[in-house]
Every structure is written in structure tokens, then in C-alpha cells.
PDB file of C-alpha atoms in Angstrom:
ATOM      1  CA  UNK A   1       0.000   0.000   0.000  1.00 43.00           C
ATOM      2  CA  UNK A   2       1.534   3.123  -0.937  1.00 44.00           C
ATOM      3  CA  UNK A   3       1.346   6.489   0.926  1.00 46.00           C
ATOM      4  CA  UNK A   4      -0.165   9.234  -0.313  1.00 45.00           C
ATOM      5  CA  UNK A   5       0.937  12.543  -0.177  1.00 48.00           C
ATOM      6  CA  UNK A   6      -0.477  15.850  -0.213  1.00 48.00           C
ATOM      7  CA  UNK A   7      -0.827  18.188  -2.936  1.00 48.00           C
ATOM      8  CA  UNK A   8       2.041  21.560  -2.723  1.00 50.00           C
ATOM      9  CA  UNK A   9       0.018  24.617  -1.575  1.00 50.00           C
ATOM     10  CA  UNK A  10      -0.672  27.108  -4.446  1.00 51.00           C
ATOM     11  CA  UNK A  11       1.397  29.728  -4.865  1.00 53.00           C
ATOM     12  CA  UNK A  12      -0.338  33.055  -3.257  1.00 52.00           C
ATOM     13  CA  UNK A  13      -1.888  35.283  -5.570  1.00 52.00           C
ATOM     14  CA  UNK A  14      -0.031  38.752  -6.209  1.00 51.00           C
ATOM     15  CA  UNK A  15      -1.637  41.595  -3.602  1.00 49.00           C
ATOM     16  CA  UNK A  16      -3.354  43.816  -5.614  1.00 51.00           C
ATOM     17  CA  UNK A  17      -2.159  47.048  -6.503  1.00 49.00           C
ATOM     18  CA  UNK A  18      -4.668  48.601  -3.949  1.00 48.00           C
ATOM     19  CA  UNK A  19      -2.829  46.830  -1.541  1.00 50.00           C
ATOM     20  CA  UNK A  20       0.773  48.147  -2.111  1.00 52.00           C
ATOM     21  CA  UNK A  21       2.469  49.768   0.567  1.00 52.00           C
ATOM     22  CA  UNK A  22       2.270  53.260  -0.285  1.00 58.00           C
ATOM     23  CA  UNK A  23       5.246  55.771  -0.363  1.00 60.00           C
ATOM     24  CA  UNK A  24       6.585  57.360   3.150  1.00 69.00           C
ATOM     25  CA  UNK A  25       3.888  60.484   3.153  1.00 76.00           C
ATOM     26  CA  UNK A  26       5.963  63.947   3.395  1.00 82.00           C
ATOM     27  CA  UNK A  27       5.018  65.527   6.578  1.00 90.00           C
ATOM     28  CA  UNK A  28       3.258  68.836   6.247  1.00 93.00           C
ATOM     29  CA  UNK A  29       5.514  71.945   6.023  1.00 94.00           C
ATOM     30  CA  UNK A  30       5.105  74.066   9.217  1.00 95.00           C
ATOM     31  CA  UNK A  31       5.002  78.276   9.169  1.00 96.00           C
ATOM     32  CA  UNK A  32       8.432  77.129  11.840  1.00 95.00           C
ATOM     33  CA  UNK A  33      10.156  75.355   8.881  1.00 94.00           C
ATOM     34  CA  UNK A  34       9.925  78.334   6.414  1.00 95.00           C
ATOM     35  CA  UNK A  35      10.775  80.470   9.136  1.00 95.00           C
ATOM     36  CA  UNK A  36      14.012  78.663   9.758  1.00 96.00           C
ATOM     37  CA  UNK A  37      14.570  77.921   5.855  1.00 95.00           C
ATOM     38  CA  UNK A  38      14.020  81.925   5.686  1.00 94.00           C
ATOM     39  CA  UNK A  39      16.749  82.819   8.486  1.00 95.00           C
ATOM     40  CA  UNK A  40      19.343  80.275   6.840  1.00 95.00           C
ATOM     41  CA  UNK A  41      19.535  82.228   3.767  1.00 94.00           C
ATOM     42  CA  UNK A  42      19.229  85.869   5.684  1.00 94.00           C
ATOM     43  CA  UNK A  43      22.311  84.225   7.493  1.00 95.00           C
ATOM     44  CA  UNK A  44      23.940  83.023   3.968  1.00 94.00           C
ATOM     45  CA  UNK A  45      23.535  86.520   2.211  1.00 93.00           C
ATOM     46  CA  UNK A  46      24.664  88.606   5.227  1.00 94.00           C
ATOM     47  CA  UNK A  47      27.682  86.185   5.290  1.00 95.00           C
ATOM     48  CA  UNK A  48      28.149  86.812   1.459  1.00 94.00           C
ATOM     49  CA  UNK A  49      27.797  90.397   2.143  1.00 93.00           C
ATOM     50  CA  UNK A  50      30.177  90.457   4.733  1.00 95.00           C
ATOM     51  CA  UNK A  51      32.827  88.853   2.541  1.00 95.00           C
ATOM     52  CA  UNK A  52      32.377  91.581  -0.314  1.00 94.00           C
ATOM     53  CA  UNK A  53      29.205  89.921  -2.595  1.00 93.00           C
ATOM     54  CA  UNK A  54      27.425  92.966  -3.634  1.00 91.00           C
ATOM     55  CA  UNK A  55      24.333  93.541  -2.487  1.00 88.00           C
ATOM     56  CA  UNK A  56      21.162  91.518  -4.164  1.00 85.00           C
ATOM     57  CA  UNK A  57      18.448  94.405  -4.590  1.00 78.00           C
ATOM     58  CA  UNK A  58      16.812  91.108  -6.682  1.00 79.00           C
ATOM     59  CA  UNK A  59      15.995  87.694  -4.772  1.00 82.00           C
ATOM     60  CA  UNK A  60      16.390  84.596  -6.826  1.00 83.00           C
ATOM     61  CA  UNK A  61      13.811  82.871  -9.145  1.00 84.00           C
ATOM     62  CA  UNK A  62      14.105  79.792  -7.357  1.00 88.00           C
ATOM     63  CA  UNK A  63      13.580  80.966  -3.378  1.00 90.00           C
ATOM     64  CA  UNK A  64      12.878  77.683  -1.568  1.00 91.00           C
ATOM     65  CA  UNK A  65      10.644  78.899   1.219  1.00 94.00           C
ATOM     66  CA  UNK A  66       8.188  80.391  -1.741  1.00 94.00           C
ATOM     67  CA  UNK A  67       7.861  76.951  -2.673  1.00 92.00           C
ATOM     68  CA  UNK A  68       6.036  77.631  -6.108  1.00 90.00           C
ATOM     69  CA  UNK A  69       8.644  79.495  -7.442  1.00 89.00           C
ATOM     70  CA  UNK A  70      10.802  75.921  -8.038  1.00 85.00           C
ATOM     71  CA  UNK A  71       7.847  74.620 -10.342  1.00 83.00           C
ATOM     72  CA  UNK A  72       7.245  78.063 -11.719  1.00 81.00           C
ATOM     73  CA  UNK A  73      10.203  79.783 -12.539  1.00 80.00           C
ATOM     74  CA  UNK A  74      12.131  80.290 -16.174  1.00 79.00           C
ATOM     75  CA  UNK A  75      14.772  77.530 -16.755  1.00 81.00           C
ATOM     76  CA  UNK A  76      14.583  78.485 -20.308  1.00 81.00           C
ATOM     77  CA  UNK A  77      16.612  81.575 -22.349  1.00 80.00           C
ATOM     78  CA  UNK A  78      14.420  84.165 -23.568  1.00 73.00           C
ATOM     79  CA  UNK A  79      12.734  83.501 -26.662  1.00 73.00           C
ATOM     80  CA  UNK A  80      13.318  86.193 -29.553  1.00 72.00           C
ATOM     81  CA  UNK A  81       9.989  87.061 -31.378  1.00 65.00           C
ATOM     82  CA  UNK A  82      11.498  87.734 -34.643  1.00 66.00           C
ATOM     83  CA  UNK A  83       9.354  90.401 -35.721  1.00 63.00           C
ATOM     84  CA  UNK A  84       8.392  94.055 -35.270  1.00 64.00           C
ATOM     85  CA  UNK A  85       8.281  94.972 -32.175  1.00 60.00           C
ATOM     86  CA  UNK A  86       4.764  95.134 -32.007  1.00 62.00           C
ATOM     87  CA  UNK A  87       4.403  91.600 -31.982  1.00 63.00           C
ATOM     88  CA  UNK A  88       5.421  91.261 -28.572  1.00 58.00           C
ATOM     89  CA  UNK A  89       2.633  93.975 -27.999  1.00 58.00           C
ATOM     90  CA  UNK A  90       0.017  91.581 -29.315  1.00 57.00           C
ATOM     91  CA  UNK A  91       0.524  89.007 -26.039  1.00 52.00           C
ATOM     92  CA  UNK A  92       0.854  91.712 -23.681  1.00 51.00           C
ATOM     93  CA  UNK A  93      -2.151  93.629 -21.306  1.00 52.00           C
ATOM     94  CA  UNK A  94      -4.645  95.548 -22.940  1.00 55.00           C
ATOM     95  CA  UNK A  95      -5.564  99.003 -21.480  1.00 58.00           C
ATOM     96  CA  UNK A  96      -8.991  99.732 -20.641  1.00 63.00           C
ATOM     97  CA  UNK A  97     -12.076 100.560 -23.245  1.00 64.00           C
ATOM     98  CA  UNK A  98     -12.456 104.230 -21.902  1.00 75.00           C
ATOM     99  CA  UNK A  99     -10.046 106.811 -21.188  1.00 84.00           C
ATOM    100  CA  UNK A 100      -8.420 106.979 -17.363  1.00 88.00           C
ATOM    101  CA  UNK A 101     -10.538 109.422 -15.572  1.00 87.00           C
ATOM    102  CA  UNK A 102     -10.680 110.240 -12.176  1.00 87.00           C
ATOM    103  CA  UNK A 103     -12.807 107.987 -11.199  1.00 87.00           C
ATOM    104  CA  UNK A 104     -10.430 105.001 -11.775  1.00 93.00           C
ATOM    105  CA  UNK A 105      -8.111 105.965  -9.293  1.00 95.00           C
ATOM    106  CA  UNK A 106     -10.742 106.328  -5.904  1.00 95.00           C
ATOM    107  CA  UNK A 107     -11.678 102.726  -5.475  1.00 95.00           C
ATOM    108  CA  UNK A 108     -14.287 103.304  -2.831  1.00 95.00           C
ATOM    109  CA  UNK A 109     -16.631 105.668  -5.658  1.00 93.00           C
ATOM    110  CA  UNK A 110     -16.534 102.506  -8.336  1.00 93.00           C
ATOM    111  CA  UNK A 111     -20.338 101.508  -7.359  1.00 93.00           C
ATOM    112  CA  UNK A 112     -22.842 102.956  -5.506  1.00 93.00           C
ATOM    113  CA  UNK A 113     -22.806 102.274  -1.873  1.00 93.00           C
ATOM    114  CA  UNK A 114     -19.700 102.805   0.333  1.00 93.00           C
ATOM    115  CA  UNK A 115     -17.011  99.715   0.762  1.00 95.00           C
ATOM    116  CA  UNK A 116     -16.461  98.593   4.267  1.00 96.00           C
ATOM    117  CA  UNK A 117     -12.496  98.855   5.810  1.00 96.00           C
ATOM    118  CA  UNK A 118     -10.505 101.589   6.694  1.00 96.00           C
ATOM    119  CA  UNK A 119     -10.382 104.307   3.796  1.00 97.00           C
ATOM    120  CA  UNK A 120      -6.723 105.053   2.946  1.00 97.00           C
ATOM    121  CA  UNK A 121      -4.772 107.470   0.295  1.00 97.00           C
ATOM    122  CA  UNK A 122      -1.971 106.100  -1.164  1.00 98.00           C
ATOM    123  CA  UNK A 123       0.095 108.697  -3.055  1.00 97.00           C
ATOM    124  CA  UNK A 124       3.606 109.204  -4.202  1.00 97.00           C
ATOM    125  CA  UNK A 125       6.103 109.498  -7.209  1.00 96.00           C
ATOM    126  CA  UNK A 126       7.274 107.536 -10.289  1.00 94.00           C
ATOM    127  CA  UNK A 127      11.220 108.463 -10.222  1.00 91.00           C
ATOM    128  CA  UNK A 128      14.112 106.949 -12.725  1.00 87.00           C
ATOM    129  CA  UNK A 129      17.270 105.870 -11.333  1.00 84.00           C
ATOM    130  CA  UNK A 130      18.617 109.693 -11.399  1.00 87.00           C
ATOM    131  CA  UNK A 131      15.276 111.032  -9.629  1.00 89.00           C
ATOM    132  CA  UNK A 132      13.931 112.480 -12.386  1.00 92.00           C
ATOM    133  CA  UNK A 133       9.876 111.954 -12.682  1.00 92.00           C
ATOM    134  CA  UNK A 134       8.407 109.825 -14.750  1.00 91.00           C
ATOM    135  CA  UNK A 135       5.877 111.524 -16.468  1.00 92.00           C
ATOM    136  CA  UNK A 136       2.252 110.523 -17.855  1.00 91.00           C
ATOM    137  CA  UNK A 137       2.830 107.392 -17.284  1.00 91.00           C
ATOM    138  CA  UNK A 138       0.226 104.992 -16.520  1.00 92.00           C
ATOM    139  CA  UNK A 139      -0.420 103.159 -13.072  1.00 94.00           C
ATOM    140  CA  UNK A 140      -2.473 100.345 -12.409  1.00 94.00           C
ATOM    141  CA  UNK A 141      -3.407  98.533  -8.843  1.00 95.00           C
ATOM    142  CA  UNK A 142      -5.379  95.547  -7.424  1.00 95.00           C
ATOM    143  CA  UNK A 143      -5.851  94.105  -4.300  1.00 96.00           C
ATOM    144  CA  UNK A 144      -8.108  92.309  -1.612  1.00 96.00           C
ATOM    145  CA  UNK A 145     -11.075  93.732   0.166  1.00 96.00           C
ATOM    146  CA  UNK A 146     -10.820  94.312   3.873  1.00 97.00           C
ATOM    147  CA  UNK A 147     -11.707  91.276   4.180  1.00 96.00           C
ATOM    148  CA  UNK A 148      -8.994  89.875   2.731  1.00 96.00           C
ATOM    149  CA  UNK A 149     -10.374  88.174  -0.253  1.00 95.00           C
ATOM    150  CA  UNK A 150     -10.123  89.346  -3.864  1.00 94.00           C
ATOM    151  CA  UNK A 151     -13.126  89.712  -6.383  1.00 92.00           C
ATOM    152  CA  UNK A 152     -11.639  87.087  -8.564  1.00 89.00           C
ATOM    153  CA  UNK A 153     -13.326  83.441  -9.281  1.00 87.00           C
ATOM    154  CA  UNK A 154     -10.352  81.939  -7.903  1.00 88.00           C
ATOM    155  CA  UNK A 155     -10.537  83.160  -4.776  1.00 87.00           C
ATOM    156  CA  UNK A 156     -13.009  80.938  -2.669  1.00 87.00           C
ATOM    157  CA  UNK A 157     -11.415  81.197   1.302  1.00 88.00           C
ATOM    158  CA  UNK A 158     -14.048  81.872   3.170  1.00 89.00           C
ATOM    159  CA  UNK A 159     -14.310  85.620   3.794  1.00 94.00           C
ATOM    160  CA  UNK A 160     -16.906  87.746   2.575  1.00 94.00           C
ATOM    161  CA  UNK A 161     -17.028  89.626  -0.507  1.00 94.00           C
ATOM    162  CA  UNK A 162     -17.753  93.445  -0.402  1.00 94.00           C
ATOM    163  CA  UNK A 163     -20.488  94.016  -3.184  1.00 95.00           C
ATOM    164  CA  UNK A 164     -19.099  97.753  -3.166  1.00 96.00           C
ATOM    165  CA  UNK A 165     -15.561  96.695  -3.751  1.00 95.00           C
ATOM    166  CA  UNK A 166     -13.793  95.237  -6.417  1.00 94.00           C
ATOM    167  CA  UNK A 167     -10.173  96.419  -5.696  1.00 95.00           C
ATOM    168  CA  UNK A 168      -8.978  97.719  -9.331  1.00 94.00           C
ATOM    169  CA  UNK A 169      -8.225 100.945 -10.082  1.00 95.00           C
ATOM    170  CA  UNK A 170      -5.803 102.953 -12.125  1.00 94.00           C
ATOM    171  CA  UNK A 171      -4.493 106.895 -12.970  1.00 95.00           C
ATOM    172  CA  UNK A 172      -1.887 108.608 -15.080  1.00 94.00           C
ATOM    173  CA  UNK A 173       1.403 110.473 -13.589  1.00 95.00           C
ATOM    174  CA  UNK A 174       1.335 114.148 -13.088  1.00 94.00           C
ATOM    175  CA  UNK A 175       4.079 116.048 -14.374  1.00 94.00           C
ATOM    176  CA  UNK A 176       5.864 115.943 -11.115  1.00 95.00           C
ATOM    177  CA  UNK A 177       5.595 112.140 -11.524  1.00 94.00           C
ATOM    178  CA  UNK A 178       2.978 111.855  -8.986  1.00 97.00           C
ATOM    179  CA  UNK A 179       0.512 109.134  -8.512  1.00 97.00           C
ATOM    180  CA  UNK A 180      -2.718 108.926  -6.169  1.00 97.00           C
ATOM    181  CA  UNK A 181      -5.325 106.369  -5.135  1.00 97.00           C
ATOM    182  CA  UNK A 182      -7.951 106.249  -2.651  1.00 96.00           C
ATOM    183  CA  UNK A 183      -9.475 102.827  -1.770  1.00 97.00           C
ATOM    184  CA  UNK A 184      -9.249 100.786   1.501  1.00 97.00           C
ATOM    185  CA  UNK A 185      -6.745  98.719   3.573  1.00 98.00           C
ATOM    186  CA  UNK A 186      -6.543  95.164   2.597  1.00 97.00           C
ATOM    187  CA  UNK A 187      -6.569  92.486   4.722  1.00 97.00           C
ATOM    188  CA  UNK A 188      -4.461  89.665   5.602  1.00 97.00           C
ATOM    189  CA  UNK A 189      -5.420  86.133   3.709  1.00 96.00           C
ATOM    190  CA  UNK A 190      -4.307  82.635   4.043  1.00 95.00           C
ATOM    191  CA  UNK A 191      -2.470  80.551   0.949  1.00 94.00           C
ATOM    192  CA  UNK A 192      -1.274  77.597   0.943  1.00 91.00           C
ATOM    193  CA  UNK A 193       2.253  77.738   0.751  1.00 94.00           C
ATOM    194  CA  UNK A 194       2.333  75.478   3.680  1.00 95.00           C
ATOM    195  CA  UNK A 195       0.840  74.772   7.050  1.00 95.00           C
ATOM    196  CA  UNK A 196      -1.138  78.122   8.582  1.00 95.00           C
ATOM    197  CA  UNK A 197       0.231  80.036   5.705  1.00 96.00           C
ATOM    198  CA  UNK A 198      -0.850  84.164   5.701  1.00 96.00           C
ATOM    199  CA  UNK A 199      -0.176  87.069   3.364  1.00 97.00           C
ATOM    200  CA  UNK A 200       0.743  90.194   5.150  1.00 97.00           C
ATOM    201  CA  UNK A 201      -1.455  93.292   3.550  1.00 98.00           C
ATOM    202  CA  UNK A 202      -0.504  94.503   0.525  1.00 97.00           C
ATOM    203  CA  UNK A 203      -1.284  96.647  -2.714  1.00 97.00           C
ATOM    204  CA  UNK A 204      -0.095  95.166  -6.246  1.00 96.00           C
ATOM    205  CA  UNK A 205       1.062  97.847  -8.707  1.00 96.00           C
ATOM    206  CA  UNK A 206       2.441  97.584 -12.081  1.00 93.00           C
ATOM    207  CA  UNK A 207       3.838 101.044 -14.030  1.00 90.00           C
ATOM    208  CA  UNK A 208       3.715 100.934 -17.636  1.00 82.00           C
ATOM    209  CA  UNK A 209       6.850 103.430 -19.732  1.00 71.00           C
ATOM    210  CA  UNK A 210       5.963 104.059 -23.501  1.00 66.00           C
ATOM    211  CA  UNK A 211       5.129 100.649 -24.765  1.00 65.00           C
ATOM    212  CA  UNK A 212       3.303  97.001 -22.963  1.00 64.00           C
ATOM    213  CA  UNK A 213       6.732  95.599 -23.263  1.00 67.00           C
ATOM    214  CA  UNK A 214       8.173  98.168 -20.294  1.00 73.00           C
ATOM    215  CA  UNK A 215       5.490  96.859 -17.942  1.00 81.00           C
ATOM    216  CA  UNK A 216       6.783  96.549 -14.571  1.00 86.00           C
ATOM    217  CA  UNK A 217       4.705  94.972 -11.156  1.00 90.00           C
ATOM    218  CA  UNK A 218       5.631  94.667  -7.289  1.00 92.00           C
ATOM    219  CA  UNK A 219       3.924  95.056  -3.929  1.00 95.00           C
ATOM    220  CA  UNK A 220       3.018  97.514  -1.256  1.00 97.00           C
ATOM    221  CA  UNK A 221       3.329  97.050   1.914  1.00 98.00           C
ATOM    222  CA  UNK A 222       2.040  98.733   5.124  1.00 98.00           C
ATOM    223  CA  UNK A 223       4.551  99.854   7.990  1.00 97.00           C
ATOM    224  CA  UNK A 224       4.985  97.710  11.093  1.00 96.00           C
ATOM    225  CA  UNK A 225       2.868  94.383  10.066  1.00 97.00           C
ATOM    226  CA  UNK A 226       3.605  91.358  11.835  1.00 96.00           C
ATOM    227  CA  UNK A 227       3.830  88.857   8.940  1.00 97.00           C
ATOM    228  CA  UNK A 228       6.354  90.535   7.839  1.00 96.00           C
ATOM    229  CA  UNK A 229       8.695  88.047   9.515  1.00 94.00           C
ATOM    230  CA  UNK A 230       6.870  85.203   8.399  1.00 96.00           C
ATOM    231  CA  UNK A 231       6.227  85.551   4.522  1.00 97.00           C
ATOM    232  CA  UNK A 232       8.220  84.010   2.207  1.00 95.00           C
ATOM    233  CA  UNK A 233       7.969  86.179  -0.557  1.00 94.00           C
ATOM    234  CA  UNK A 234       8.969  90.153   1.333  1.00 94.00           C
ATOM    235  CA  UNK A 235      11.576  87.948   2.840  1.00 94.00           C
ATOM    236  CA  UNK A 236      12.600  86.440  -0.449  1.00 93.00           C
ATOM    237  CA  UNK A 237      13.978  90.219  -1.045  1.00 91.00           C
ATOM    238  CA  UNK A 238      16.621  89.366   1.205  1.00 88.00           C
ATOM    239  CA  UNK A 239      18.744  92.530   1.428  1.00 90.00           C
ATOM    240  CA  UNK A 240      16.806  95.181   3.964  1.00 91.00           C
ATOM    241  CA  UNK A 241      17.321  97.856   2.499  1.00 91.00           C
ATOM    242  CA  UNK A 242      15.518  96.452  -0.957  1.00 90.00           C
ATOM    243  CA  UNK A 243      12.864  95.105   1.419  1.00 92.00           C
ATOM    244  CA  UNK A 244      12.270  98.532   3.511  1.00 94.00           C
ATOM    245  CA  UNK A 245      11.896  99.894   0.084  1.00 93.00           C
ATOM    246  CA  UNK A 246       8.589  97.926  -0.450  1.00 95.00           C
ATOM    247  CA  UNK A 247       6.904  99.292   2.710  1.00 97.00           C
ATOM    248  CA  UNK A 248       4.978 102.766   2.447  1.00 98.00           C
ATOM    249  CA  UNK A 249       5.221 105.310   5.583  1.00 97.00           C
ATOM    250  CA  UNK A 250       1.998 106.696   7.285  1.00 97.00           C
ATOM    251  CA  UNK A 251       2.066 110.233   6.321  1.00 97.00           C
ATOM    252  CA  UNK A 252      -0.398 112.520   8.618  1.00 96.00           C
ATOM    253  CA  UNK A 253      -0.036 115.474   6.116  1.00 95.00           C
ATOM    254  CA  UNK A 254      -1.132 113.065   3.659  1.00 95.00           C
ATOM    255  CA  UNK A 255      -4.534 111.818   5.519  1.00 94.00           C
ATOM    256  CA  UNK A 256      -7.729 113.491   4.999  1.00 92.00           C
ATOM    257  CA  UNK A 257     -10.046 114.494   7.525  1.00 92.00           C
ATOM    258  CA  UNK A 258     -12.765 112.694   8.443  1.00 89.00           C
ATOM    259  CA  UNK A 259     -12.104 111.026   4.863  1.00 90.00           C
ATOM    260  CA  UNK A 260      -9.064 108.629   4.443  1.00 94.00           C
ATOM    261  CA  UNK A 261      -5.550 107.679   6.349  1.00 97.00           C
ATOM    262  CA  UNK A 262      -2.605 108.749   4.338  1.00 97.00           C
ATOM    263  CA  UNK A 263       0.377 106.564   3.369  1.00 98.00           C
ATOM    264  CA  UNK A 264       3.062 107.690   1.143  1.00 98.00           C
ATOM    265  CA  UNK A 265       4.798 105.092  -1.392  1.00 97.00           C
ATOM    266  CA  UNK A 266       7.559 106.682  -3.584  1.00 95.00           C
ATOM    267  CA  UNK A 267       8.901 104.365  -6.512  1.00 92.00           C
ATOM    268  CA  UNK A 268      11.936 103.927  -8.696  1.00 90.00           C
ATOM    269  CA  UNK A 269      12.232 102.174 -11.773  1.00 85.00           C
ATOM    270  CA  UNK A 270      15.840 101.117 -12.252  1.00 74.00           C
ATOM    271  CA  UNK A 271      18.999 102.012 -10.755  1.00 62.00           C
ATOM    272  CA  UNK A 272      20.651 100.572  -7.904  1.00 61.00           C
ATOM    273  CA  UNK A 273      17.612 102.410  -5.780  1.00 64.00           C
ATOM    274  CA  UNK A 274      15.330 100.477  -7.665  1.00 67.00           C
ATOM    275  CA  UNK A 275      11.813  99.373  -6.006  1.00 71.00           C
ATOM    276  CA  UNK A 276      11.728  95.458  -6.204  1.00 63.00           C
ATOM    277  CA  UNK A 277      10.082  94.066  -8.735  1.00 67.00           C
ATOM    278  CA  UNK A 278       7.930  90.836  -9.551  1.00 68.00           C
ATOM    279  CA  UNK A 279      10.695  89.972 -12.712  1.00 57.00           C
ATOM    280  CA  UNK A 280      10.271  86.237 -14.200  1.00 45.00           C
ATOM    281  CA  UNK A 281       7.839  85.026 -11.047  1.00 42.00           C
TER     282      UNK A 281
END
């Protein structure tokens, strides 16, 4: 009589790919980690500074604790159009319908009831690198309600929208190269840059010389905010003298009475004076 024996286990069947171990998970970035990632490279350029680099009036395309600019930024040369110069114009912004009246440049006057926030004048001059004015030249801003949200469909953070805001406005230089808005003072908003992430208040402007190609844009900021220390991209300006540049002074001369705050926001175009600018981001 012979033994029998018994028949090999089958093989197990492969896990399926729902089943996989998935990859180590990054751990959330922390408003701490930026804030150390930002004090490293204060440290580095100070140190840089201190051994002769000249100063960086410009941060870098590529500033890790603005963590969109390494997806984001040129790696590519310029591309050369290859035409008339007017072909270039053809991509660029378009200016308005209507002719700039005064009306474009008080923001709290663009509908018909009265925005909410604190009313402030912004005013100050357009000046080249030898502080000459720059003349009829147009200006153009945008920015978040008091709230701290803009009237834009991308915006969806839960703050309320200001039916008697939209936070656009523009004007033309005087011949002094003076520029003057009236609207209110933004708030602060979250993005998600990382964990607990907040924009300090701010004003965007972009100047425009003779042609759409000369277009310029940067930021405003307003004296003695506290997330100052923690935003990535004022500290990205890592010289201070280039960042103090960005912030506008309270001005009591400038403030109207029972009408508006006054803050005072002079701007220069080139030189090595020049107000930071928003190049290649």
C-alpha cells in the first residue's frame, strides 16, 4: 500500500495594486520650517555680504521657502519674437475701453454704496534711477477687500465679498511724476504655501513706460505688520534695504479728515535704488 501525499500549496496570488504599501507620506511643512529655511539664507547673504558679494536688490527665481517658485520659474533663455516689435505687444495687457478718468483711481466711488475697511490714500512718485519723474505714465493697482479676499473666481477662502468693492483701479502720472489712489486697507489672507500660511497686507502695482513691453509689477506694503517676519515672498527680497523699500510710511499730512488715512509710497524704476520688482515670477 503506498502512501499518499499531499498536494504543494498554491502559490499566493499577487496583492493587488490597492494593496501596495504606499510611499513614506511627506510631513506637512510648518510656518516654523519656512521660518528657519528663511533665516538660513538671511544668514547666507549677510555672510556673502560680509565677505564683499554685492548687495542683491533682486531675490532669486528659485527661493525655496516660496515653494512655487521651483515649479514656476524660467529655466529656459528668452525667446526672440522675430518680428516688429509690435508683436510682442500683441501678447501683452490691454488698457482699458475708456479713457483713465478720475474715477479710476478712488476705489471706494466705483459703485454705488460705500465699501467697508478703513479708507486710505496712497500717493507718491514715479522716479528713474537719477530722480527724475516719470511723467504721464500709466499706473495700475489691485488688491483684496478688507476682508482679505479678492473679487476674482479663484478666490473661494471663506471671507466675505464686499459688493461695493472690487479692488482695481488705475491713474496717469502728473508732471511731477505723482501718482494717487484712494481705496481701503486690505486684509491679511491665508495661501497655501504650507501649514497656517498668511499674506501680510498689501497693494499690487504695475507702471507701464511708452510701450506694454516696459510693464513693470511689485507690492506695497504697510509699515509695522507682523507677517512681515513670516512671509516668504517680502523675505525672499533678502537685502533690507531692498525690502524697507517695499513698505509705504503713514504720512499725517497726507490723511484726509474725516475722509481717508494717508500713506506715502515713492517708486523707482531702475537704478541701484530700484523698487523690487515681480521679474520672471
Amino acid at each position: 500500500m503506498t502512501a499518499s501525499h499531499p498536494a504543494p500549496a498554491p502559490a499566493p496570488a499577487p496583492a493587488p495594486a490597492s494593496a501596495a504599501v504606499p510611499p513614506q507620506a511627506q510631513p506637512p511643512v510648518l510656518q516654523a520650517d519656512i521660518d528657519r529655511d528663511i533665516a538660513r539664507l538671511h544668514a547666507a547673504y549677510e555672510k556673502a555680504r560680509a565677505e564683499g558679494a554685492p548687495a542683491a536688490h533682486h531675490p532669486p527665481r528659485d527661493y525655496a521657502p516660496y515653494r512655487s517658485t521651483a515649479l514656476r520659474h524660467p529655466r529656459q533663455p528668452l525667446v526672440a519674437t522675430g518680428g516688429a516689435p509690435d508683436t510682442v505687444e500683441l501678447h501683452g495687457p490691454v488698457f482699458g475701453a475708456t479713457d483713465v478718468t478720475e474715477l479710476d483711481a478712488d476705489l471706494t466711488r466705483q459703485h454705488h454704496g460705500e465699501p467697508l475697511g478703513e479708507r486710505i490714500t496712497v500717493t507718491g512718485r514715479v522716479l528713474d534711477r537719477n530722480g527724475r519723474p516719470v511723467r504721464r505714465q500709466l499706473v495700475e493697482i489691485w488688491q483684496a477687500n478688507a476682508s482679505g479676499r479678492y473679487a476674482h473666481q479663484r478666490d473661494q477662502h471663506p471671507a466675505p465679498l464686499d459688493p461695493h468693492f472690487t479692488g482695481v483701479g488705475r491713474c496717469l502720472t502728473g508732471g511731477d511724476g505723482t501718482y494717487s489712489f484712494t481705496t481701503v486697507k486690505p486684509g491679511a489672507y491665508p495661501w497655501r504655501n504650507h501649514v497656517n500660511a498668511w499674506r501680510p497686507a498689501h497693494i499690487h502695482f504695475s507702471f507701464f513706460g511708452t510701450a506694454f513691453t516696459q510693464r513693470l509689477v511689485t507690492q506695497m506694503y504697510f509699515p509695522g505688520d507682523p507677517l512681515f517676519a513670516h512671509d516668504p515672498i517680502l523675505s525672499s527680497v533678502t537685502d533690507d534695504s531692498a525690502r524697507e523699500r517695499l513698505v509705504a510710511s503713514y504720512d499725517h499730512e497726507l490723511s484726509r479728515p474725516e475722509r481717508s488715512l494717508g500713506y506715502r509710497w515713492d517708486i523707482v524704476l531702475d537704478g541701484p535704488s530700484a523698487t523690487w520688482i515681480e521679474e520672471g515670477r
